[in-house]
Short mmCIF file of C-alpha atoms in Angstrom, two decimals:
data_model
loop_
_atom_site.label_atom_id
_atom_site.label_comp_id
_atom_site.label_asym_id
_atom_site.label_seq_id
_atom_site.Cartn_x
_atom_site.Cartn_y
_atom_site.Cartn_z
CA MET A 976 19.28 -18.62 12.50
CA THR A 977 19.91 -17.89 8.82
CA PRO A 978 22.01 -14.92 7.66
CA ALA A 979 18.87 -13.17 6.41
CA GLU A 980 17.16 -13.57 9.78
CA THR A 981 20.27 -12.26 11.54
CA GLU A 982 20.61 -9.06 9.53
CA VAL A 983 17.09 -8.10 8.47
CA ALA A 984 16.29 -6.02 11.56
CA GLU A 985 19.43 -3.91 11.28
CA LEU A 986 18.89 -3.44 7.54
CA CYS A 987 15.39 -2.18 8.29
CA ALA A 988 16.69 0.14 11.02
CA GLU A 989 19.42 1.44 8.70
CA LEU A 990 16.85 2.36 6.05
CA ILE A 991 14.57 4.02 8.61
CA ARG A 992 17.47 6.23 9.70
CA VAL A 993 17.51 7.75 6.22
CA ASP A 994 14.77 10.37 6.13
CA THR A 995 12.90 9.93 2.84
CA SER A 996 9.82 11.94 3.75
CA ASN A 997 7.57 12.62 0.77
CA TYR A 998 5.54 15.83 1.07
CA GLY A 999 3.89 15.36 -2.30
CA ASP A 1000 5.34 18.50 -3.86
CA ASN A 1001 8.92 17.34 -4.59
CA SER A 1002 10.23 19.43 -1.69
CA GLY A 1003 11.45 16.57 0.50
CA PRO A 1004 14.91 15.02 0.73
CA GLY A 1005 14.14 12.43 -1.92
CA GLU A 1006 15.14 8.78 -1.97
CA ARG A 1007 18.71 8.98 -3.23
CA ALA A 1008 20.40 8.45 0.14
CA ALA A 1009 18.29 5.36 0.83
CA ALA A 1010 18.92 4.10 -2.69
CA GLU A 1011 22.65 4.45 -2.04
CA VAL A 1012 22.26 2.28 1.08
CA VAL A 1013 20.52 -0.38 -1.01
CA MET A 1014 23.20 -0.28 -3.70
CA ALA A 1015 26.00 -0.46 -1.13
CA ARG A 1016 24.47 -3.54 0.50
CA LEU A 1017 24.05 -5.16 -2.92
CA ALA A 1018 27.64 -4.34 -3.86
CA GLU A 1019 28.89 -6.05 -0.69
CA VAL A 1020 27.77 -9.38 -2.15
CA GLY A 1021 28.93 -8.56 -5.67
CA LEU A 1022 25.60 -7.51 -7.18
CA GLU A 1023 25.39 -4.65 -9.62
CA ALA A 1024 22.26 -2.55 -9.79
CA THR A 1025 20.80 0.04 -12.13
CA TYR A 1026 20.29 3.42 -10.50
CA VAL A 1027 17.83 5.80 -12.16
CA GLU A 1028 16.94 9.31 -11.08
CA SER A 1029 13.66 10.67 -12.40
CA ALA A 1030 14.47 14.10 -10.92
CA PRO A 1031 17.24 15.36 -8.64
CA SER A 1032 17.48 13.02 -5.60
CA ARG A 1033 14.44 10.97 -6.68
CA GLY A 1034 16.28 7.66 -6.76
CA ASN A 1035 15.22 4.21 -7.99
CA VAL A 1036 17.23 0.98 -7.80
CA VAL A 1037 16.59 -2.10 -9.95
CA THR A 1038 18.54 -5.35 -10.13
CA ARG A 1039 17.87 -8.74 -11.71
CA ILE A 1040 19.00 -12.17 -10.55
CA GLU A 1041 18.95 -14.86 -13.22
CA GLY A 1042 17.04 -18.08 -12.73
CA THR A 1043 17.88 -21.60 -13.80
CA ASP A 1044 14.99 -21.89 -16.29
CA PRO A 1045 15.02 -19.09 -18.90
CA GLY A 1046 11.71 -20.36 -20.24
CA LEU A 1047 9.81 -19.23 -17.17
CA PRO A 1048 8.35 -15.70 -16.89
CA ALA A 1049 10.18 -13.40 -14.49
CA LEU A 1050 8.82 -12.25 -11.11
CA LEU A 1051 8.93 -8.61 -9.97
CA VAL A 1052 9.45 -7.94 -6.26
CA HIS A 1053 9.14 -4.23 -5.51
CA GLY A 1054 9.07 -1.84 -2.59
CA HIS A 1055 9.06 1.92 -2.21
CA LEU A 1056 11.75 3.88 -0.39
CA ASP A 1057 9.75 7.03 0.40
CA VAL A 1058 7.68 7.49 3.55
CA VAL A 1059 5.01 9.91 4.70
CA PRO A 1060 6.26 12.71 6.98
CA ALA A 1061 6.35 12.34 10.76
CA ASN A 1062 6.19 14.94 13.54
CA ALA A 1063 8.82 13.89 16.10
CA ALA A 1064 7.01 15.69 18.94
CA ASP A 1065 4.12 13.23 18.65
CA TRP A 1066 6.28 10.11 18.89
CA THR A 1067 7.60 8.09 21.82
CA VAL A 1068 10.94 7.78 19.98
CA ASP A 1069 12.60 9.75 17.21
CA PRO A 1070 10.77 8.56 14.07
CA PHE A 1071 14.02 8.52 12.10
CA ALA A 1072 16.32 6.96 14.70
CA GLY A 1073 15.54 3.36 13.73
CA GLU A 1074 15.57 2.22 17.34
CA ILE A 1075 15.11 -1.43 18.28
CA LEU A 1076 13.20 -1.54 21.57
CA ASP A 1077 11.18 -4.24 23.33
CA GLY A 1078 11.43 -6.58 20.35
CA TYR A 1079 10.19 -3.98 17.85
CA ILE A 1080 11.84 -1.78 15.24
CA TRP A 1081 10.42 1.71 15.65
CA GLY A 1082 10.30 4.47 13.09
CA ARG A 1083 8.61 5.98 10.08
CA GLY A 1084 8.49 3.32 7.39
CA ALA A 1085 8.74 0.34 9.74
CA VAL A 1086 5.65 -1.16 8.09
CA ASP A 1087 5.19 1.20 5.12
CA MET A 1088 7.40 -0.13 3.76
CA LYS A 1089 11.04 -0.29 4.75
CA ASP A 1090 10.32 -3.61 6.41
CA MET A 1091 9.80 -5.19 2.98
CA ASP A 1092 12.71 -3.20 1.52
CA ALA A 1093 14.92 -4.78 4.17
CA MET A 1094 13.44 -8.25 3.69
CA MET A 1095 14.14 -8.03 -0.04
CA LEU A 1096 17.74 -7.02 0.65
CA ALA A 1097 18.31 -9.69 3.29
CA VAL A 1098 16.92 -12.54 1.18
CA LEU A 1099 18.70 -11.44 -1.98
CA ARG A 1100 22.03 -11.09 -0.16
CA GLN A 1101 21.55 -14.53 1.38
CA MET A 1102 20.77 -16.15 -1.98
CA VAL A 1103 23.88 -14.68 -3.57
CA ARG A 1104 26.21 -15.53 -0.68
CA GLN A 1105 24.99 -19.12 -0.64
CA GLY A 1106 25.24 -19.47 -4.41
CA ARG A 1107 21.57 -20.40 -4.77
CA LYS A 1108 19.62 -19.55 -7.90
CA PRO A 1109 15.83 -19.32 -8.18
CA ARG A 1110 13.92 -21.18 -10.86
CA ARG A 1111 13.05 -17.99 -12.75
CA ASP A 1112 14.54 -14.53 -13.15
CA ILE A 1113 13.60 -12.21 -10.29
CA VAL A 1114 13.64 -8.44 -10.68
CA PHE A 1115 14.06 -6.53 -7.41
CA ALA A 1116 13.04 -2.86 -7.50
CA TRP A 1117 13.30 -0.24 -4.76
CA VAL A 1118 11.37 2.75 -6.09
CA ALA A 1119 10.61 6.38 -5.32
CA ASP A 1120 7.44 8.38 -4.76
CA GLU A 1121 4.79 5.72 -4.06
CA GLU A 1122 3.34 7.89 -1.29
CA ALA A 1123 2.52 10.63 -3.81
CA GLY A 1124 1.31 8.54 -6.74
CA GLY A 1125 4.54 7.21 -8.23
CA LYS A 1126 5.29 9.97 -10.76
CA TYR A 1127 9.00 9.85 -9.88
CA GLY A 1128 9.05 6.11 -9.25
CA ALA A 1129 6.95 3.32 -10.75
CA LYS A 1130 5.26 5.51 -13.37
CA PHE A 1131 8.61 6.93 -14.52
CA LEU A 1132 10.26 3.51 -14.67
CA ALA A 1133 7.37 1.91 -16.55
CA ALA A 1134 7.31 4.73 -19.10
CA LYS A 1135 11.04 5.37 -19.56
CA HIS A 1136 12.71 2.07 -18.61
CA PRO A 1137 10.31 -0.79 -19.37
CA GLU A 1138 13.26 -2.93 -20.42
CA LEU A 1139 14.22 -3.32 -16.76
CA PHE A 1140 11.05 -5.40 -16.27
CA GLU A 1141 11.30 -7.47 -19.42
CA GLY A 1142 9.65 -10.84 -19.07
CA CYS A 1143 7.87 -10.08 -15.77
CA ASP A 1144 4.26 -11.21 -15.65
CA HIS A 1145 3.60 -11.31 -11.88
CA ALA A 1146 4.63 -9.11 -8.96
CA ILE A 1147 4.52 -8.97 -5.18
CA SER A 1148 4.68 -5.87 -3.03
CA GLU A 1149 3.18 -4.22 0.04
CA VAL A 1150 0.12 -4.46 2.31
CA GLY A 1151 -0.59 -8.15 2.33
CA GLY A 1152 0.65 -11.39 3.82
CA TYR A 1153 0.15 -10.31 7.43
CA SER A 1154 -1.59 -12.46 10.00
CA LEU A 1155 -4.92 -12.24 11.82
CA GLU A 1156 -4.93 -14.69 14.71
CA VAL A 1157 -8.17 -16.56 15.33
CA ASP A 1158 -6.64 -18.81 17.98
CA GLN A 1159 -3.40 -20.78 18.45
CA SER A 1160 -4.54 -23.35 15.91
CA LEU A 1161 -5.56 -20.93 13.14
CA ARG A 1162 -4.11 -17.74 11.72
CA LEU A 1163 -5.52 -16.06 8.63
CA TYR A 1164 -2.91 -14.45 6.37
CA LEU A 1165 -4.45 -11.70 4.26
CA ILE A 1166 -3.12 -11.58 0.70
CA GLU A 1167 -4.13 -8.49 -1.23
CA THR A 1168 -5.75 -9.32 -4.57
CA ALA A 1169 -7.80 -6.16 -5.09
CA GLN A 1170 -7.48 -2.41 -4.58
CA LYS A 1171 -10.06 0.34 -4.69
CA GLY A 1172 -9.73 3.00 -7.34
CA LEU A 1173 -8.62 6.53 -6.59
CA ALA A 1174 -10.63 9.66 -7.31
CA TRP A 1175 -9.23 12.71 -5.59
CA MET A 1176 -11.66 15.40 -6.69
CA ARG A 1177 -11.78 19.17 -6.68
CA LEU A 1178 -15.29 20.62 -6.35
CA VAL A 1179 -15.48 24.15 -7.76
CA ALA A 1180 -18.27 26.68 -7.39
CA ASP A 1181 -18.32 30.06 -9.14
CA GLY A 1182 -20.42 32.86 -7.73
CA THR A 1183 -20.74 36.62 -7.61
CA ALA A 1184 -18.03 38.42 -5.68
CA GLY A 1185 -19.05 41.27 -3.43
CA HIS A 1186 -18.94 43.06 -0.10
CA GLY A 1187 -19.45 40.77 2.90
CA SER A 1188 -22.01 43.14 4.41
CA MET A 1189 -24.46 42.96 1.52
CA LEU A 1190 -27.09 40.42 0.47
CA ASN A 1191 -25.76 37.81 -1.94
CA ASP A 1192 -27.83 34.94 -3.34
CA ASP A 1193 -24.95 33.68 -5.49
CA ASN A 1194 -22.36 32.85 -2.82
CA ALA A 1195 -19.73 30.38 -4.05
CA VAL A 1196 -18.72 29.43 -0.50
CA THR A 1197 -22.27 28.47 0.38
CA GLU A 1198 -22.64 26.38 -2.79
CA VAL A 1199 -19.41 24.43 -2.43
CA ALA A 1200 -19.92 23.90 1.32
CA ARG A 1201 -23.39 22.45 0.70
CA ALA A 1202 -22.04 20.17 -2.03
CA ALA A 1203 -19.17 18.95 0.15
CA ALA A 1204 -21.58 18.31 3.01
CA ARG A 1205 -23.90 16.27 0.76
CA VAL A 1206 -21.01 14.18 -0.54
CA GLY A 1207 -19.54 13.66 2.92
CA ALA A 1208 -22.88 12.70 4.48
CA HIS A 1209 -23.94 10.30 1.73
CA LYS A 1210 -24.54 6.74 2.94
CA TRP A 1211 -23.05 4.49 0.31
CA PRO A 1212 -24.81 1.13 -0.07
CA ILE A 1213 -22.94 -2.10 0.59
CA ARG A 1214 -21.64 -3.64 -2.64
CA LEU A 1215 -19.61 -6.79 -2.05
CA THR A 1216 -17.07 -7.44 -4.77
CA PRO A 1217 -15.95 -11.07 -5.31
CA THR A 1218 -12.78 -10.55 -3.24
CA VAL A 1219 -14.57 -8.94 -0.31
CA HIS A 1220 -17.36 -11.53 -0.39
CA ARG A 1221 -14.85 -14.37 -0.22
CA PHE A 1222 -12.89 -12.70 2.58
CA LEU A 1223 -16.00 -12.29 4.71
CA GLU A 1224 -16.97 -15.90 4.06
CA GLU A 1225 -13.51 -17.09 5.12
CA VAL A 1226 -13.60 -15.04 8.32
CA SER A 1227 -17.11 -16.28 9.13
CA ASP A 1228 -15.96 -19.86 8.70
CA ALA A 1229 -12.82 -19.30 10.79
CA PHE A 1230 -14.78 -17.84 13.71
CA GLY A 1231 -17.72 -20.20 13.32
CA ILE A 1232 -20.35 -17.51 12.82
CA PRO A 1233 -23.02 -17.13 10.13
CA PHE A 1234 -22.41 -14.78 7.22
CA ASP A 1235 -25.17 -12.49 6.01
CA PRO A 1236 -24.09 -10.50 2.92
CA GLU A 1237 -26.73 -7.89 3.75
CA ASN A 1238 -25.33 -7.41 7.26
CA PRO A 1239 -21.56 -7.99 7.43
CA GLY A 1240 -21.23 -6.08 10.70
CA PRO A 1241 -20.96 -9.19 12.93
CA VAL A 1242 -18.04 -10.42 10.81
CA LEU A 1243 -16.23 -7.09 11.08
CA ASP A 1244 -16.72 -7.17 14.84
CA ARG A 1245 -14.57 -10.31 15.03
CA ILE A 1246 -11.48 -8.91 13.28
CA GLY A 1247 -10.74 -6.08 15.70
CA PRO A 1248 -8.84 -3.04 14.42
CA LEU A 1249 -8.48 -4.58 10.95
CA ALA A 1250 -12.16 -3.66 10.51
CA ARG A 1251 -10.87 -0.19 9.57
CA PHE A 1252 -9.10 -1.74 6.58
CA ILE A 1253 -11.89 -4.08 5.59
CA GLY A 1254 -14.90 -1.91 6.43
CA ALA A 1255 -13.88 0.67 3.85
CA THR A 1256 -13.97 -1.99 1.11
CA LEU A 1257 -17.67 -2.83 1.57
CA HIS A 1258 -18.71 0.26 -0.39
CA HIS A 1259 -17.43 3.40 -2.07
CA THR A 1260 -16.11 6.21 0.13
CA ALA A 1261 -15.90 9.96 -0.44
CA ASN A 1262 -14.48 12.09 2.36
CA PRO A 1263 -14.16 15.90 2.07
CA THR A 1264 -10.66 16.87 3.17
CA ARG A 1265 -10.07 20.52 2.21
CA LEU A 1266 -11.98 23.80 1.82
CA THR A 1267 -10.45 26.86 0.17
CA ALA A 1268 -12.00 30.24 -0.58
CA GLY A 1269 -11.47 33.97 -0.34
CA TYR A 1270 -8.74 36.27 0.90
CA LYS A 1271 -10.50 38.56 3.40
CA THR A 1272 -13.36 38.18 5.86
CA ASN A 1273 -15.45 41.04 4.47
CA VAL A 1274 -15.11 40.00 0.81
CA ILE A 1275 -17.41 37.35 -0.67
CA PRO A 1276 -15.15 35.47 -3.13
CA GLY A 1277 -16.10 34.74 -6.69
CA GLN A 1278 -14.94 31.13 -6.39
CA ALA A 1279 -14.75 28.46 -3.70
CA VAL A 1280 -13.14 25.02 -3.79
CA ALA A 1281 -13.51 21.81 -1.80
CA GLU A 1282 -11.40 18.68 -2.19
CA VAL A 1283 -12.64 15.14 -1.67
CA ASP A 1284 -10.76 11.88 -1.28
CA GLY A 1285 -12.89 9.41 -3.21
CA ARG A 1286 -12.26 5.64 -3.43
CA PHE A 1287 -14.37 3.46 -5.69
CA LEU A 1288 -14.85 -0.30 -5.79
CA PRO A 1289 -13.38 -2.41 -8.61
CA GLY A 1290 -15.74 -2.51 -11.58
CA LEU A 1291 -17.98 0.26 -10.24
CA GLU A 1292 -16.25 3.52 -11.16
CA GLU A 1293 -19.10 4.79 -13.34
CA ASP A 1294 -21.58 4.14 -10.54
CA PHE A 1295 -19.40 6.07 -8.10
CA LEU A 1296 -18.89 9.13 -10.31
CA ALA A 1297 -22.55 9.28 -11.34
CA THR A 1298 -23.59 9.30 -7.69
CA VAL A 1299 -21.09 12.04 -6.82
CA ASP A 1300 -22.25 14.18 -9.74
CA GLY A 1301 -25.84 13.79 -8.61
CA LEU A 1302 -24.92 15.10 -5.16
CA LEU A 1303 -23.07 18.20 -6.34
CA GLY A 1304 -25.90 20.31 -7.69
CA PRO A 1305 -25.97 22.40 -10.89
CA LYS A 1306 -23.63 25.15 -9.69
CA VAL A 1307 -20.70 22.93 -8.70
CA ARG A 1308 -18.36 21.24 -11.16
CA ARG A 1309 -15.98 18.35 -10.51
CA GLU A 1310 -12.33 18.07 -11.54
CA PHE A 1311 -9.81 15.34 -10.84
CA VAL A 1312 -6.81 16.11 -8.64
CA ASN A 1313 -5.59 12.53 -8.97
CA HIS A 1314 -7.26 9.60 -10.67
CA ASP A 1315 -6.19 5.95 -10.75
CA ILE A 1316 -7.70 2.62 -11.60
CA ALA A 1317 -9.17 -0.04 -9.33
CA LEU A 1318 -7.75 -3.56 -9.45
CA GLU A 1319 -9.16 -7.01 -8.80
CA THR A 1320 -7.57 -10.32 -9.69
CA THR A 1321 -8.48 -13.89 -8.86
CA PHE A 1322 -6.96 -15.81 -5.98
CA ASP A 1323 -5.38 -18.56 -8.04
CA GLY A 1324 -2.34 -19.54 -10.07
CA ASP A 1325 1.13 -20.91 -9.38
CA LEU A 1326 2.29 -17.83 -7.47
CA VAL A 1327 -0.70 -17.97 -5.12
CA GLU A 1328 -0.13 -21.68 -4.53
CA CYS A 1329 3.53 -21.00 -3.68
CA MET A 1330 2.50 -18.22 -1.27
CA ILE A 1331 0.13 -20.61 0.49
CA ALA A 1332 2.72 -23.39 0.67
CA SER A 1333 5.47 -21.05 1.89
CA LEU A 1334 3.27 -19.69 4.69
CA LYS A 1335 2.18 -23.12 5.84
CA ALA A 1336 5.74 -24.42 5.83
CA GLU A 1337 6.69 -21.73 8.38
CA ASP A 1338 3.35 -21.62 10.22
CA PRO A 1339 1.28 -24.82 10.13
CA ALA A 1340 -1.68 -22.82 11.50
CA ALA A 1341 -1.70 -20.55 8.44
CA ARG A 1342 -4.69 -20.17 6.14
CA ALA A 1343 -4.26 -17.71 3.29
CA VAL A 1344 -7.28 -15.60 2.30
CA PRO A 1345 -7.69 -12.87 -0.34
CA TYR A 1346 -8.73 -9.36 0.61
CA CYS A 1347 -9.31 -5.96 -0.96
CA MET A 1348 -7.23 -2.95 0.05
CA SER A 1349 -9.01 0.36 0.58
CA ALA A 1350 -6.02 2.35 -0.73
CA GLY A 1351 -3.58 1.63 -3.57
CA THR A 1352 0.01 0.64 -4.31
CA ASP A 1353 2.48 0.68 -7.19
CA ASN A 1354 0.97 -2.62 -8.34
CA LYS A 1355 -1.58 -0.45 -10.17
CA THR A 1356 1.11 1.16 -12.31
CA PHE A 1357 2.91 -2.07 -13.12
CA PHE A 1358 -0.41 -3.65 -14.14
CA ALA A 1359 -1.83 -0.72 -16.11
CA ASP A 1360 1.41 0.18 -17.90
CA LEU A 1361 3.22 -3.17 -18.21
CA GLY A 1362 0.50 -5.79 -17.74
CA ILE A 1363 2.11 -7.29 -14.62
CA ARG A 1364 -0.41 -9.01 -12.32
CA GLY A 1365 0.35 -7.95 -8.74
CA PHE A 1366 -0.38 -9.18 -5.24
CA GLY A 1367 0.19 -7.66 -1.81
CA PHE A 1368 2.48 -10.08 0.02
CA VAL A 1369 4.80 -8.96 2.82
CA PRO A 1370 4.65 -12.03 5.09
CA LEU A 1371 4.48 -11.07 8.77
CA ARG A 1372 3.33 -13.22 11.67
CA LEU A 1373 2.02 -10.60 14.08
CA PRO A 1374 1.12 -10.67 17.78
CA LYS A 1375 -2.61 -11.07 18.29
CA GLU A 1376 -2.80 -7.83 20.29
CA MET A 1377 -1.04 -5.67 17.71
CA ASP A 1378 -3.15 -2.96 16.03
CA PHE A 1379 -1.52 -3.37 12.64
CA ALA A 1380 -3.89 -1.01 10.84
CA ALA A 1381 -2.81 1.84 13.14
CA MET A 1382 0.81 1.45 12.04
CA PHE A 1383 0.22 2.70 8.50
CA HIS A 1384 0.99 6.44 8.47
CA GLY A 1385 0.45 6.41 12.24
CA VAL A 1386 2.34 7.68 15.28
CA ASP A 1387 4.82 5.20 16.83
CA GLU A 1388 4.92 3.03 13.73
CA ARG A 1389 6.78 -0.20 14.50
CA VAL A 1390 7.17 -3.82 13.46
CA PRO A 1391 8.19 -6.86 15.55
CA VAL A 1392 11.70 -8.16 14.91
CA ASP A 1393 10.50 -11.76 14.98
CA ALA A 1394 7.84 -10.88 12.37
CA LEU A 1395 10.62 -9.75 10.02
CA GLN A 1396 12.56 -12.93 10.71
CA PHE A 1397 9.45 -14.96 9.92
CA GLY A 1398 9.01 -12.87 6.79
CA VAL A 1399 12.45 -13.55 5.35
CA ARG A 1400 11.99 -17.28 5.89
CA VAL A 1401 8.71 -17.23 3.98
CA LEU A 1402 10.00 -14.89 1.27
CA ASP A 1403 13.15 -16.93 0.72
CA ARG A 1404 11.10 -20.11 0.39
CA LEU A 1405 8.68 -18.43 -2.03
CA LEU A 1406 11.38 -17.02 -4.28
CA MET A 1407 13.24 -20.32 -4.46
CA THR A 1408 10.21 -22.48 -5.22
CA TYR A 1409 8.07 -20.32 -7.51
#
């Protein structure tokens, strides 16, 4: 077993034990303590790193390892140190204990995404200890605040410290590279090449305030509730983007079933719990999530607000927003709470070829396929602000029975130890050959 395989599980557990919960309002503990762990582990092998705080305790770590060919563009490998909060009472184990039980590492961040943070550390430490240099410069970044949009992490670094990413034209990061087992002779590894856009919206209705006992035909609560209900109940038509179309074709071929673009349901039925990931990429989504109005039961408020989590398909933002606006009605206006781009890139190029080769070298049954992610990652920021083309690639060979989709932001989040060991073998091979 290689040094990276030996230590990756404990590195992951060590990072999980540092609570970096992100509540979205800058009230959490921040990422500094986890960043200090990263820097300490880098220092042990003689690597210096740049530490940048965007705000008190909002820590980011960036380091660069030089390649043998300065003429090649650099590669960015990035992961986020923050995690979503966890309620310990709901969990089988303490979500911040980093326990290793039954072949799994348990805890908040085990798959989102302290597993990749640990894999990056383990592979980098191994490369330095063994005196091996990659072909090109590689920039490793452990960043803050991805779970709340990246204001204190990727967005801050891209705006204030773009020099740290000089020469980078491609990137790899989270939510891709994991396996979907068809049978013992074939495993599909999903590489993320597209992400839906983000439109968190505030729906606002103004009405006439008054006493709750009187007649009122201009009730803001009624207006915004009707608008939210229309948006939430809308049946969005299937619109297959190039990435989603290819993914469904690949799955159909793997399982030996016909593919009907007008009825992709039979294909989704074959991929088990991952249908939750993929199903949301067949069309736009808009889910009401909050309702706010008033201050007393017998007072009709003059304003009412609903919030909606909207996700639009790549290339179809105008279609999405026009449909939403048509559902609102004349008395409800729309504002953005958070707005971010959609991404879609092609499944080609030297980096993709190296991903495919690295997977097959460690798993001869591997077949890499592109897919679209229903949410978003920091790859959006690095593309929009610095022009870096990103892919989701955290290589994990998973047990067939594992409900991987449920691990993201879920209770009892965990990752198999042997999946991490597989991952560092693939990642090391990729970084040394690309």
